[in-house]
Every structure is written in structure tokens, then in C-alpha cells.
XYZ file of C-alpha atoms in Angstrom:
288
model
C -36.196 15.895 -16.491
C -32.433 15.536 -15.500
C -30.562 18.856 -16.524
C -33.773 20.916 -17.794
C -32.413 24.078 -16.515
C -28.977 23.684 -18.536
C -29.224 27.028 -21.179
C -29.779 25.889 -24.543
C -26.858 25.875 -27.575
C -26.995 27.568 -30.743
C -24.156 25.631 -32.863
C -23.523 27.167 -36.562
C -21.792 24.354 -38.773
C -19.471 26.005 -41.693
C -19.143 22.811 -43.365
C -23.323 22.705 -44.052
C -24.216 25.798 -43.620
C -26.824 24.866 -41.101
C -27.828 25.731 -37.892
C -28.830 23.938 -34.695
C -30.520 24.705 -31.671
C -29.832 21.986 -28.845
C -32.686 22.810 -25.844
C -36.437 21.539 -25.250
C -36.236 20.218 -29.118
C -33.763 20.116 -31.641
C -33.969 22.854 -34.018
C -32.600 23.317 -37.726
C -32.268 26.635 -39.839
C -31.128 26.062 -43.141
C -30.783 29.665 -44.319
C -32.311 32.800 -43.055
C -35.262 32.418 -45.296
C -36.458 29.388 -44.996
C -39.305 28.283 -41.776
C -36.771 26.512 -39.183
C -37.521 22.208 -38.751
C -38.403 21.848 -35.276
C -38.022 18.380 -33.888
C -38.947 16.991 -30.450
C -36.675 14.695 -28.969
C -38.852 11.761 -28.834
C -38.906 11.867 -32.621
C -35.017 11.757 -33.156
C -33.817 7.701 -34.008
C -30.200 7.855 -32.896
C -27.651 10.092 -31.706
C -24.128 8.710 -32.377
C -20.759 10.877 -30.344
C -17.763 9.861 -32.441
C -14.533 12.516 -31.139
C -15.995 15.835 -30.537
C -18.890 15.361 -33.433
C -22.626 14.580 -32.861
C -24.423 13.091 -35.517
C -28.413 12.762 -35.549
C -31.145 11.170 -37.344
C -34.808 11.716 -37.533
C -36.502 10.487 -39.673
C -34.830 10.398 -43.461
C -32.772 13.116 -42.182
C -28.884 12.902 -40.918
C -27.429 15.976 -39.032
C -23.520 15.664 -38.743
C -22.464 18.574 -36.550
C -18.431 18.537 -36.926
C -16.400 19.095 -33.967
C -15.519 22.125 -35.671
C -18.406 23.458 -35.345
C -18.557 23.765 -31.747
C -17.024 26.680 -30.373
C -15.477 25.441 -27.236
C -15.149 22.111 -25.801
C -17.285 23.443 -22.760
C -20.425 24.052 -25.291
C -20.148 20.518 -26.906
C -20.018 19.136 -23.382
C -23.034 21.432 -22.783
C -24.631 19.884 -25.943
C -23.735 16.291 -24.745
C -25.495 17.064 -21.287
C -28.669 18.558 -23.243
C -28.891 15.141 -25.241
C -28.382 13.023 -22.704
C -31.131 14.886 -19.987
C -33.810 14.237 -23.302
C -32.410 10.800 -23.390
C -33.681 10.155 -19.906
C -37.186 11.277 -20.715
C -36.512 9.543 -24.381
C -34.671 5.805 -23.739
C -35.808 4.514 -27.466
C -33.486 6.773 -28.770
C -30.550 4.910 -30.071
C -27.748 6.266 -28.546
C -23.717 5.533 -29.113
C -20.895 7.338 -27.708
C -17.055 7.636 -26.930
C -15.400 6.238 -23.638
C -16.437 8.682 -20.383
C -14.602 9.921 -17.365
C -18.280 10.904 -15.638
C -21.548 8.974 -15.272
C -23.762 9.157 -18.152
C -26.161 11.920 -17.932
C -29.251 10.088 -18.495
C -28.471 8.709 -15.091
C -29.662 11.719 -13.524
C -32.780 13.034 -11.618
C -34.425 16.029 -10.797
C -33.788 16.072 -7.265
C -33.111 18.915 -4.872
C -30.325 18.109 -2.638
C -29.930 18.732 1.238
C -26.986 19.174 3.571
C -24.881 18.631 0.281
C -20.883 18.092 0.111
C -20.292 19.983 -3.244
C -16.297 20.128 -3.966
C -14.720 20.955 -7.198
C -11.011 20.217 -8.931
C -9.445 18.469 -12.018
C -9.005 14.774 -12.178
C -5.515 13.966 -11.645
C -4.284 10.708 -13.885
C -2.255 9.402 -11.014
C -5.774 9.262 -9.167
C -7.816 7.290 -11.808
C -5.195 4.939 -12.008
C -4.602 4.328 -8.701
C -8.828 3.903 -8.716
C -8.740 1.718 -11.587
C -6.155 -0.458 -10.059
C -7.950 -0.982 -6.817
C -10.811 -1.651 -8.502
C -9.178 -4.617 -10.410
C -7.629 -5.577 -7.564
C -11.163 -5.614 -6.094
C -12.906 -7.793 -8.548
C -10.099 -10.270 -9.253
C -7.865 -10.203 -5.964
C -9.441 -13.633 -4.993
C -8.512 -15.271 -8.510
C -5.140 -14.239 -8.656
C -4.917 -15.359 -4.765
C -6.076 -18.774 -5.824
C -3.723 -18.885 -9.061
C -0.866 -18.453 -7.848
C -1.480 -20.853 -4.640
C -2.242 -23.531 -8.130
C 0.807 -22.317 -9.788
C 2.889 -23.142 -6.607
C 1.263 -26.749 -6.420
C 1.986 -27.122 -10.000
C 5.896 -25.844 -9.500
C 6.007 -28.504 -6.183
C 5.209 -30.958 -8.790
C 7.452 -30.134 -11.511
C 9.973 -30.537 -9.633
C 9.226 -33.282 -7.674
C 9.305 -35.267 -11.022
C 12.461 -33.895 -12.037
C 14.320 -34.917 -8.912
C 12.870 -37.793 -8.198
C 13.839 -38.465 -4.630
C 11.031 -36.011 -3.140
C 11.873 -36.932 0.265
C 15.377 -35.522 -0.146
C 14.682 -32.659 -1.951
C 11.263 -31.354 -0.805
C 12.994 -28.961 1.428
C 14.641 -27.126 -2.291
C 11.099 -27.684 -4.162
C 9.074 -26.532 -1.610
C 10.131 -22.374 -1.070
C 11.355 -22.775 -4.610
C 7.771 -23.691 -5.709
C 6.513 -20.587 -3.681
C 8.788 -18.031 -5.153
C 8.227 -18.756 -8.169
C 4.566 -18.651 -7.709
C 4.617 -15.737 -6.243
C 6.844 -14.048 -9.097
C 4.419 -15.122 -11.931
C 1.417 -13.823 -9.791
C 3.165 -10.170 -9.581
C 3.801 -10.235 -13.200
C 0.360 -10.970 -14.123
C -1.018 -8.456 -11.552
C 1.550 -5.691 -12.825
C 0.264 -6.274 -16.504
C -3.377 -5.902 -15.215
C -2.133 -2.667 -13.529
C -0.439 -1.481 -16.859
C -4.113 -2.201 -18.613
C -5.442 -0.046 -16.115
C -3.207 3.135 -16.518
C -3.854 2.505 -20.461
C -7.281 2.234 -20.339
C -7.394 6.110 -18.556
C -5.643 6.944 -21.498
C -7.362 5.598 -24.075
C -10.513 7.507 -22.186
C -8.217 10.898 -22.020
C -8.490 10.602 -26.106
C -11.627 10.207 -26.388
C -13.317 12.562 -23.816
C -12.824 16.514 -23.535
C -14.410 16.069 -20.125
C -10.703 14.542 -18.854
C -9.543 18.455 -18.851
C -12.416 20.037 -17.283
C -13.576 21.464 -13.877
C -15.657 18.431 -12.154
C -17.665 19.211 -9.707
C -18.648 16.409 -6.985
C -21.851 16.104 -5.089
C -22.337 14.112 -2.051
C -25.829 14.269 -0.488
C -28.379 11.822 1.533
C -30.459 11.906 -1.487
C -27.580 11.134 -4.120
C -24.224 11.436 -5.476
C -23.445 13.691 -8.792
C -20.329 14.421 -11.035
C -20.307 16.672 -13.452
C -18.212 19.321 -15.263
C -18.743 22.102 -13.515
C -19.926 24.036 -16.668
C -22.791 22.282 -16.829
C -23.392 21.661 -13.096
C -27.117 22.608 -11.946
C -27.013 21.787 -8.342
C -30.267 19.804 -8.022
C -29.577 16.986 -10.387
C -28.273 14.068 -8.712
C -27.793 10.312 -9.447
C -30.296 8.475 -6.742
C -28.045 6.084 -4.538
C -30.109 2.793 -5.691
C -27.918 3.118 -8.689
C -25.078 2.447 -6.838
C -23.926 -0.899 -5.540
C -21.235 -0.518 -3.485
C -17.579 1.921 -3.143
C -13.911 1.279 -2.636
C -11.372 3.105 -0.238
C -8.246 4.125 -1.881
C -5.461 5.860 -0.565
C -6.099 8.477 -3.291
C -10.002 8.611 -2.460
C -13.174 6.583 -3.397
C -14.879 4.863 -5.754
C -18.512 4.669 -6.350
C -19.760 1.927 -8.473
C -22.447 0.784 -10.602
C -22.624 -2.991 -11.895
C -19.114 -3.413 -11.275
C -18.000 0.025 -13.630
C -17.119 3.324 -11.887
C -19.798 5.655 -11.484
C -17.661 8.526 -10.050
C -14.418 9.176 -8.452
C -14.238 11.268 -5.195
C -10.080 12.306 -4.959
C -9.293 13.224 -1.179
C -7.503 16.281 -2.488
C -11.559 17.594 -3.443
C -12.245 17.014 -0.042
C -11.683 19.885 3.010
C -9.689 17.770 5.533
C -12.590 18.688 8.494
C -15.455 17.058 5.746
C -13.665 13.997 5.073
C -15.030 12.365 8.248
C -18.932 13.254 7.560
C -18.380 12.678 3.436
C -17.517 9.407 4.122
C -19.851 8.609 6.504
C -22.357 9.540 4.602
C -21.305 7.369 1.408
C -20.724 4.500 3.771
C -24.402 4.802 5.380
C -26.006 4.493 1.953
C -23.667 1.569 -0.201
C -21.647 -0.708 1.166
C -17.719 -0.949 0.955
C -15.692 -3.526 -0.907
């Protein structure tokens, strides 16, 4: 099971009064008295992240743990990596959660890595935009290409109807036609860029993980990246979940069904790795 080895959380909610243990099952005290409910994981229904709270059901019972409650964000992401490792051994759990800068930890595998790249650093905001815009560019390039070669065709013929004598005037509709082509194609690319930067910060909102130590892992038998709080060192994503990467001139992009899986910035990378790091990516999914 992916992050088995993470140390289990004892989380004391003022609100209820009750306690919860978050390891190999999830575990209730409701005063000091009273036997403790032990649940195992494959019994819980759903598990729903809403800002910094967890709320979980099992059977006619409802646990909302407030974000309160927690007392760090580095033990509530500790919590969310405990959920998510039981998750993998547990998929009919119903589980809903917040936007995420990392992969989903369910993703993961018990695998020991060799001749591993491990770096470590903060994710800059300049560098996730700059991957989310490349990645945009990536997957609609070719249709804004196309558009704005139709928009010029549609310009030529604007004006050719407004001036009537085409023969006289082509030589005015033609680059006219082009440049303004061209202009609406920027505009539409800059607004896809400003989606970009906004969707980072609609992520930043919603995910403590933005402001945390991540640690990357780049191996033969996978790729990891995790906050470094939680990082285990033999948990990796396998690299059949990946379907192919993009070269920016910030760093790389791994992805999975067309989302980001992880970011690798070149600042996490020693300058004398660079060369084997990406070689390594590069021999196992293929570049965009």
C-alpha cells in the first residue's frame, strides 16, 4: 500500500469533542470513558476535502473534522496522504476533494526506487504558469494556427466585398487581412494565457500544499512529488501512468490524460544532473 510507512495522526476536534486517529483504520474516542469505534477503511462510504476540513461517513455516522482542528497545515496534509494511500487499497470509497498542485496520492505504489534523482524546493508561481501556458499552447497550438489562417481568409473576403474592384485592391486586402488575423489570434491566445495564471491561483486557495517543501523523484522505475513532510522515499507513481512531458524554459511537465501530473522546475535540478534527469524522463514518455 502507497504511503504505509507515513506515522499515523491523532487530531482532537474542540468543536465535537472527539477524537480521531488517521493510520491502518480510522479511529474515534468520544470521551475518555467510553470503548474507542474502530473503523477499517474499506468500511468508510465517502471522504469529502472541502478547505482544510475532512469530512467522513461510515455507515449512519458523519465525522466533520474542522480545519481547526488540525494543528498545522503539514499534519492535515499528512492526514490527506494517509486517506488517500487507503484509497488506493479502497477505490469504492467515494472520494471528493479541492483543486491540487501534486498528483493524487492514490496514484502511488510501493516501489523501491534505484539510481533516484531526489531534489527538493518550493513551487514558484512564475513556474506553474509558465507550465500551464505551454501546456495550452501544447494542446491547442494547432487550432489557434488554423483559426487565425480562417480568420485571415475571412478578412480577404470582407474586404474584397467592400471594395469591389479586387484586382486593384488585393495588394491593401491582402497584408491587411493577415494583420489583422494575426492580432485577433494573439488576443485570444493572451486570454488563454491569463486563464492559465488564474487557474494557479484559484489552486493556491484551495491547496496548503502550494506553500510547502516538494520533494521530486525521478527514477527508472517512476516519477514522485510530494511534500516533503510526507515524503517516504519508496513510493513512486509507475511511468505507465504517464503519457507524455513538455520542455519549458522553466522545466518540465509530466502528464497524465492531458492534466499535469508533476512539475520538475530547472532551479530543483543540480546543473551537472540536468543532462541524465532528462534523459531519463525522455527514455520512458515521449515529448510533446
Amino acid at each position: 500500500m502507497a504511503f504505509e510507512s507515513v506515522s499515523g495522526q491523532k487530531v482532537f476536534s474542540s468543536a465535537t469533542g472527539l477524537t480521531y486517529i488517521f493510520g491502518d483504520y480510522f479511529v474515534v474516542f468520544r470521551n475518555d470513558s467510553a470503548a474507542p469505534e474502530i473503523y477499517e477503511w474499506k468500511s468508510v462510504s465517502s471522504i469529502t476535502e472541502n478547505h482544510g476540513s475532512i469530512t467522513i461517513s461510515v455507515g449512519m455516522s458523519t465525522y466533520h473534522i474542522e480545519s481547526a482542528a488540525f494543528s498545522s497545515e503539514e499534519q492535515f496534509l499528512t492526514v490527506r496522504a494517509i486517506i488517500e494511500g487507503q484509497i488506493a487499497e479502497n477505490p469504492d470509497i467515494r472520494y471528493r476533494f479541492n483543486q491540487r498542485i501534486l498528483p493524487l496520492k492514490y496514484l502511488y505504489r510501493n516501489i523501491d526506487a534505484s539510481n533516484a534523482y531526489v531534489m527538493r524546493g518550493v513551487y514558484e508561481e512564475k513556474v506553474i504558469n509558465s507550465s500551464n501556458i505551454s501546456l495550452i499552447s501544447a494542446r491547442f497550438g494547432r487550432v489557434i494556427f488554423v483559426f487565425a489562417i480562417l480568420l485571415m481568409a475571412i478578412f480577404f473576403m470582407i474586404f474584397a466585398s467592400i471594395m469591389g474592384n479586387l484586382q486593384d485592391n488585393w495588394i491593401w486586402c491582402l497584408p491587411l487581412s493577415i494583420f489583422l488575423g494575426i492580432i485577433v489570434s494573439v488576443v485570444i491566445y493572451l486570454i488563454i494565457g491569463a486563464v492559465a495564471r488564474h487557474k494557479y491561483s484559484s489552486v493556491q486557495k484551495a491547496d496548503p500544499a502550494t506553500t510547502q517543501e516538494i520533494t521530486v523523484v525521478v527514477a527508472p522505475e517512476g516519477f514522485a512529488a510530494v511534500e516533503s513532510a510526507v515524503y517516504t522515499a519508496h513510493d513512486l507513481i509507475p511511468w505507465n501512468e504517464a503519457n507524455f512531458f513538455i520542455e519549458t524554459h522553466m522545466g518540465l511537465v509530466v502528464l497524465r490524460d492531458n492534466k499535469s501530473v508533476f512539475w520538475l522546475p530547472k532551479s530543483f535540478m543540480p546543473k551537472n544532473q540536468q543532462a541524465g534527469i532528462y534523459n531519463l524522463i525522455a527514455s520512458k514518455v515521449k515529448q510533446r
